[in-house]
Amino acid sequence: MNTGTGSERPLNVREATYQVLRDLGLTTVFGNPGSTEETFLADFPDDFRFVLALQEASVIAIADGFAQANRAPALVNVHTATGLGNAKGNLMTAFLNRTPLIVTAGQQDRRMLLLEPWLTDVEPEVQARPWVKWACQPARAQDIPAAFMRAYATAIQPPAGPVFLSLPLDDWAAPADGPAVVRTASARTGPDPARLRRLADAIGPLAKHLDGHDLAVVVGAPVFRYYPYIPGEYLPDGLRLWHITDDPAEAARAPVGDSILGDPVLTIEQLLPLVPHGTRSQPLKPPLPHRMSPLPQTSPASNADAAGLPTAGEVFDELRRICPADAVLVEETPSNLGDLHAAWPITQPDAFYTMASGGLGWSVPASVGIALAERDSGRNRPVVMVVGDGSFQYSLQSIWTAAQLNLPILFIVLRNGEYAILKAFAEVEDSPGVPGLNIPGIDIVSLARGYGCHAVRTDTLDVLRSEAAAAERHVPTVLEIPIAATVPPLL
Ligand SMILES: Cc1ncc(C[n+]2csc(CCOP(=O)(O)OP(=O)(O)O)c2C)c(N)n1
Ligand SMILES: [Mg+2]
């Protein structure tokens, strides 16, 4: 039955869809449009906002950053078939990041799909997999509004993640069945009390063993995901491992240890009263400096030009000194990550972002979504984005979106003219003579200016200081900082 909204004309599918999106708080659409999407975007309502990015990889990652920073799902609309293909790398990242994204793409006219005309996505549900929790091209136009509701409920349930809807372009003007039913669904699941008791019993002895090496508890992270491969046991003798995760697949994948399935925070809250109180008031060990692994000195610079250039570590130390304490850090700087963590400890929640996939091209656009969320929410924390010169290139177009939105992000691009981390991998993999590891001749300042950003090249910490201080201007700032080309030790 078509209930309409009181007007003489019955509700159509587009109107019913925008209503359910509005009810779900999804009034920002991150997109890159094509002819297969324009019928959805037609008569774009005034209370909605369209955030344009120039390539679909950027669209997904901007939305991902926005969703994470808001701790709420975000809505994406990319172009059919090839557009979804461009989005796929960052879709994988969003899946592994556990970001609830409702990703949509247009589709050719249902009346022509049999012919597979230009722009047809022949198997849209297959194309989106395996990096979505659910993929659907609704069987009828009238199912679209309810499909958005199902997409939302699926995306937020643990483990949260992206979902995909393929939306044929001739569906939108069709009469709707009526408004979609808006529902709520739980986004957290609680742990099994019996298993929690077993973990509590295992924790008890820990307090007695001041060495603290008889039990490890992994909370909300995989067991394990390190790389490269190093032969050997996962755990030393005598070390037991418990794993707390809300992801059944992650619990099943773990090669060692016992898993508890449940929201990590709920689980810890329920665990604490079960654990006997120790007498110890101090942590067993002083906290380690926040770093991936101790970084030995890097090998000397191989090029003569390197003389006098700052090291990445010096840049990061200076950056931490000059940036406000509440600045949000976003990172994609492969060979310098250890130095960054050493210089910039993460002590506040929601103050550090990077990608969980290993796929480059996420963090630059994600910083745009994060900065937008900072502004929307009124938190207005400054966003500092540290990126390698190679990594900067993958979703470079997204800095245009930052410029258009007047987001004052500070991008620090470390220009070593190489894929330093891959040179380190080549050594570990005993693979000399790999081509394609140098990237000379990229003028980052020109690229950034071309997209509308303020940009400066500097190898002095003085200029870094003055530019970073001025970064409150209402455009993004890109600082290209030449650093010595080195081959960092990987292990
Ligand atoms: C999408 C994607 N393509 C290629 C790679 C392989 N890769 C890993 S690190 C890296 C080089 C990164 O270079 P840069 O950002 O300059 O950092 P540096 O190692 O110099 O610190 C590349 C190409 C990847 N991880 N993701
Ligand atoms: Mg580099």
PDB file of N, CA, C and O in Angstrom, residues 372-404:
ATOM      1  N   LEU A 372      36.952  16.813   8.169  1.00  0.00           N
ATOM      2  CA  LEU A 372      35.564  17.260   7.981  1.00  0.00           C
ATOM      3  C   LEU A 372      34.731  16.925   9.222  1.00  0.00           C
ATOM      4  O   LEU A 372      33.931  17.744   9.699  1.00  0.00           O
ATOM      5  N   ALA A 373      34.938  15.725   9.758  1.00  0.00           N
ATOM      6  CA  ALA A 373      34.204  15.323  10.964  1.00  0.00           C
ATOM      7  C   ALA A 373      34.605  16.189  12.160  1.00  0.00           C
ATOM      8  O   ALA A 373      33.769  16.538  12.997  1.00  0.00           O
ATOM      9  N   GLU A 374      35.893  16.533  12.234  1.00  0.00           N
ATOM     10  CA  GLU A 374      36.343  17.419  13.321  1.00  0.00           C
ATOM     11  C   GLU A 374      35.604  18.755  13.253  1.00  0.00           C
ATOM     12  O   GLU A 374      35.177  19.297  14.259  1.00  0.00           O
ATOM     13  N   ARG A 375      35.472  19.270  12.027  1.00  0.00           N
ATOM     14  CA  ARG A 375      34.794  20.569  11.886  1.00  0.00           C
ATOM     15  C   ARG A 375      33.294  20.428  12.149  1.00  0.00           C
ATOM     16  O   ARG A 375      32.710  21.230  12.883  1.00  0.00           O
ATOM     17  N   ASP A 376      32.663  19.417  11.547  1.00  0.00           N
ATOM     18  CA  ASP A 376      31.216  19.219  11.735  1.00  0.00           C
ATOM     19  C   ASP A 376      30.845  19.092  13.204  1.00  0.00           C
ATOM     20  O   ASP A 376      29.832  19.620  13.650  1.00  0.00           O
ATOM     21  N   SER A 377      31.690  18.346  13.934  1.00  0.00           N
ATOM     22  CA  SER A 377      31.363  18.033  15.325  1.00  0.00           C
ATOM     23  C   SER A 377      31.656  19.207  16.255  1.00  0.00           C
ATOM     24  O   SER A 377      31.272  19.181  17.425  1.00  0.00           O
ATOM     25  N   GLY A 378      32.413  20.189  15.737  1.00  0.00           N
ATOM     26  CA  GLY A 378      32.797  21.316  16.593  1.00  0.00           C
ATOM     27  C   GLY A 378      34.003  21.001  17.462  1.00  0.00           C
ATOM     28  O   GLY A 378      34.437  21.838  18.249  1.00  0.00           O
ATOM     29  N   ARG A 379      34.552  19.781  17.348  1.00  0.00           N
ATOM     30  CA  ARG A 379      35.757  19.482  18.139  1.00  0.00           C
ATOM     31  C   ARG A 379      36.920  20.302  17.622  1.00  0.00           C
ATOM     32  O   ARG A 379      37.752  20.782  18.376  1.00  0.00           O
ATOM     33  N   ASN A 380      36.990  20.414  16.286  1.00  0.00           N
ATOM     34  CA  ASN A 380      37.983  21.289  15.644  1.00  0.00           C
ATOM     35  C   ASN A 380      39.424  21.032  16.046  1.00  0.00           C
ATOM     36  O   ASN A 380      40.221  21.971  16.127  1.00  0.00           O
ATOM     37  N   ARG A 381      39.755  19.764  16.311  1.00  0.00           N
ATOM     38  CA  ARG A 381      41.175  19.483  16.585  1.00  0.00           C
ATOM     39  C   ARG A 381      41.943  19.572  15.271  1.00  0.00           C
ATOM     40  O   ARG A 381      41.442  19.172  14.217  1.00  0.00           O
ATOM     41  N   PRO A 382      43.176  20.106  15.307  1.00  0.00           N
ATOM     42  CA  PRO A 382      43.952  20.164  14.073  1.00  0.00           C
ATOM     43  C   PRO A 382      44.313  18.754  13.598  1.00  0.00           C
ATOM     44  O   PRO A 382      44.555  17.869  14.419  1.00  0.00           O
ATOM     45  N   VAL A 383      44.345  18.547  12.281  1.00  0.00           N
ATOM     46  CA  VAL A 383      44.682  17.243  11.714  1.00  0.00           C
ATOM     47  C   VAL A 383      46.044  17.340  11.030  1.00  0.00           C
ATOM     48  O   VAL A 383      46.261  18.200  10.167  1.00  0.00           O
ATOM     49  N   VAL A 384      46.963  16.477  11.448  1.00  0.00           N
ATOM     50  CA  VAL A 384      48.317  16.434  10.888  1.00  0.00           C
ATOM     51  C   VAL A 384      48.480  15.101  10.177  1.00  0.00           C
ATOM     52  O   VAL A 384      48.244  14.044  10.773  1.00  0.00           O
ATOM     53  N   MET A 385      48.860  15.146   8.900  1.00  0.00           N
ATOM     54  CA  MET A 385      48.938  13.944   8.086  1.00  0.00           C
ATOM     55  C   MET A 385      50.379  13.759   7.634  1.00  0.00           C
ATOM     56  O   MET A 385      50.927  14.636   6.962  1.00  0.00           O
ATOM     57  N   VAL A 386      51.008  12.659   8.054  1.00  0.00           N
ATOM     58  CA  VAL A 386      52.403  12.400   7.710  1.00  0.00           C
ATOM     59  C   VAL A 386      52.457  11.285   6.683  1.00  0.00           C
ATOM     60  O   VAL A 386      51.910  10.203   6.903  1.00  0.00           O
ATOM     61  N   VAL A 387      53.145  11.542   5.557  1.00  0.00           N
ATOM     62  CA  VAL A 387      53.050  10.602   4.437  1.00  0.00           C
ATOM     63  C   VAL A 387      54.376  10.539   3.687  1.00  0.00           C
ATOM     64  O   VAL A 387      55.094  11.543   3.561  1.00  0.00           O
ATOM     65  N   GLY A 388      54.718   9.354   3.179  1.00  0.00           N
ATOM     66  CA  GLY A 388      55.894   9.193   2.333  1.00  0.00           C
ATOM     67  C   GLY A 388      55.645   9.755   0.943  1.00  0.00           C
ATOM     68  O   GLY A 388      54.489   9.858   0.505  1.00  0.00           O
ATOM     69  N   ASP A 389      56.729  10.092   0.243  1.00  0.00           N
ATOM     70  CA  ASP A 389      56.541  10.681  -1.090  1.00  0.00           C
ATOM     71  C   ASP A 389      55.911   9.698  -2.073  1.00  0.00           C
ATOM     72  O   ASP A 389      55.171  10.089  -2.971  1.00  0.00           O
ATOM     73  N   GLY A 390      56.168   8.395  -1.853  1.00  0.00           N
ATOM     74  CA  GLY A 390      55.518   7.394  -2.701  1.00  0.00           C
ATOM     75  C   GLY A 390      54.055   7.249  -2.345  1.00  0.00           C
ATOM     76  O   GLY A 390      53.171   7.302  -3.210  1.00  0.00           O
ATOM     77  N   SER A 391      53.771   7.106  -1.075  1.00  0.00           N
ATOM     78  CA  SER A 391      52.390   6.903  -0.615  1.00  0.00           C
ATOM     79  C   SER A 391      51.485   8.082  -0.978  1.00  0.00           C
ATOM     80  O   SER A 391      50.286   7.902  -1.215  1.00  0.00           O
ATOM     81  N   PHE A 392      52.069   9.264  -1.019  1.00  0.00           N
ATOM     82  CA  PHE A 392      51.282  10.477  -1.304  1.00  0.00           C
ATOM     83  C   PHE A 392      50.590  10.407  -2.680  1.00  0.00           C
ATOM     84  O   PHE A 392      49.565  11.027  -2.895  1.00  0.00           O
ATOM     85  N   GLN A 393      51.181   9.628  -3.599  1.00  0.00           N
ATOM     86  CA  GLN A 393      50.695   9.670  -4.984  1.00  0.00           C
ATOM     87  C   GLN A 393      49.407   8.867  -5.217  1.00  0.00           C
ATOM     88  O   GLN A 393      48.710   9.094  -6.192  1.00  0.00           O
ATOM     89  N   TYR A 394      49.092   7.902  -4.326  1.00  0.00           N
ATOM     90  CA  TYR A 394      48.054   6.927  -4.676  1.00  0.00           C
ATOM     91  C   TYR A 394      46.654   7.522  -4.735  1.00  0.00           C
ATOM     92  O   TYR A 394      45.848   7.119  -5.566  1.00  0.00           O
ATOM     93  N   SER A 395      46.341   8.421  -3.822  1.00  0.00           N
ATOM     94  CA  SER A 395      45.012   9.049  -3.844  1.00  0.00           C
ATOM     95  C   SER A 395      45.183  10.560  -3.753  1.00  0.00           C
ATOM     96  O   SER A 395      44.456  11.257  -3.041  1.00  0.00           O
ATOM     97  N   LEU A 396      46.148  11.045  -4.510  1.00  0.00           N
ATOM     98  CA  LEU A 396      46.538  12.448  -4.442  1.00  0.00           C
ATOM     99  C   LEU A 396      45.368  13.400  -4.707  1.00  0.00           C
ATOM    100  O   LEU A 396      45.285  14.485  -4.122  1.00  0.00           O
ATOM    101  N   GLN A 397      44.437  12.968  -5.569  1.00  0.00           N
ATOM    102  CA  GLN A 397      43.326  13.870  -5.929  1.00  0.00           C
ATOM    103  C   GLN A 397      42.529  14.328  -4.718  1.00  0.00           C
ATOM    104  O   GLN A 397      41.841  15.342  -4.777  1.00  0.00           O
ATOM    105  N   SER A 398      42.595  13.571  -3.633  1.00  0.00           N
ATOM    106  CA  SER A 398      41.769  13.907  -2.473  1.00  0.00           C
ATOM    107  C   SER A 398      42.167  15.235  -1.834  1.00  0.00           C
ATOM    108  O   SER A 398      41.359  15.836  -1.124  1.00  0.00           O
ATOM    109  N   ILE A 399      43.386  15.710  -2.091  1.00  0.00           N
ATOM    110  CA  ILE A 399      43.744  17.004  -1.484  1.00  0.00           C
ATOM    111  C   ILE A 399      42.952  18.137  -2.141  1.00  0.00           C
ATOM    112  O   ILE A 399      42.783  19.201  -1.562  1.00  0.00           O
ATOM    113  N   TRP A 400      42.452  17.881  -3.358  1.00  0.00           N
ATOM    114  CA  TRP A 400      41.559  18.862  -3.994  1.00  0.00           C
ATOM    115  C   TRP A 400      40.280  19.000  -3.171  1.00  0.00           C
ATOM    116  O   TRP A 400      39.786  20.117  -2.934  1.00  0.00           O
ATOM    117  N   THR A 401      39.744  17.855  -2.711  1.00  0.00           N
ATOM    118  CA  THR A 401      38.525  17.908  -1.886  1.00  0.00           C
ATOM    119  C   THR A 401      38.808  18.696  -0.603  1.00  0.00           C
ATOM    120  O   THR A 401      37.986  19.514  -0.174  1.00  0.00           O
ATOM    121  N   ALA A 402      39.989  18.462  -0.015  1.00  0.00           N
ATOM    122  CA  ALA A 402      40.353  19.215   1.202  1.00  0.00           C
ATOM    123  C   ALA A 402      40.396  20.712   0.922  1.00  0.00           C
ATOM    124  O   ALA A 402      39.924  21.532   1.723  1.00  0.00           O
ATOM    125  N   ALA A 403      40.957  21.073  -0.257  1.00  0.00           N
ATOM    126  CA  ALA A 403      41.045  22.502  -0.604  1.00  0.00           C
ATOM    127  C   ALA A 403      39.650  23.087  -0.836  1.00  0.00           C
ATOM    128  O   ALA A 403      39.342  24.194  -0.379  1.00  0.00           O
ATOM    129  N   GLN A 404      38.801  22.340  -1.546  1.00  0.00           N
ATOM    130  CA  GLN A 404      37.454  22.835  -1.819  1.00  0.00           C
ATOM    131  C   GLN A 404      36.650  23.031  -0.533  1.00  0.00           C
ATOM    132  O   GLN A 404      35.829  23.930  -0.442  1.00  0.00           O
TER     133      GLN A 404
END
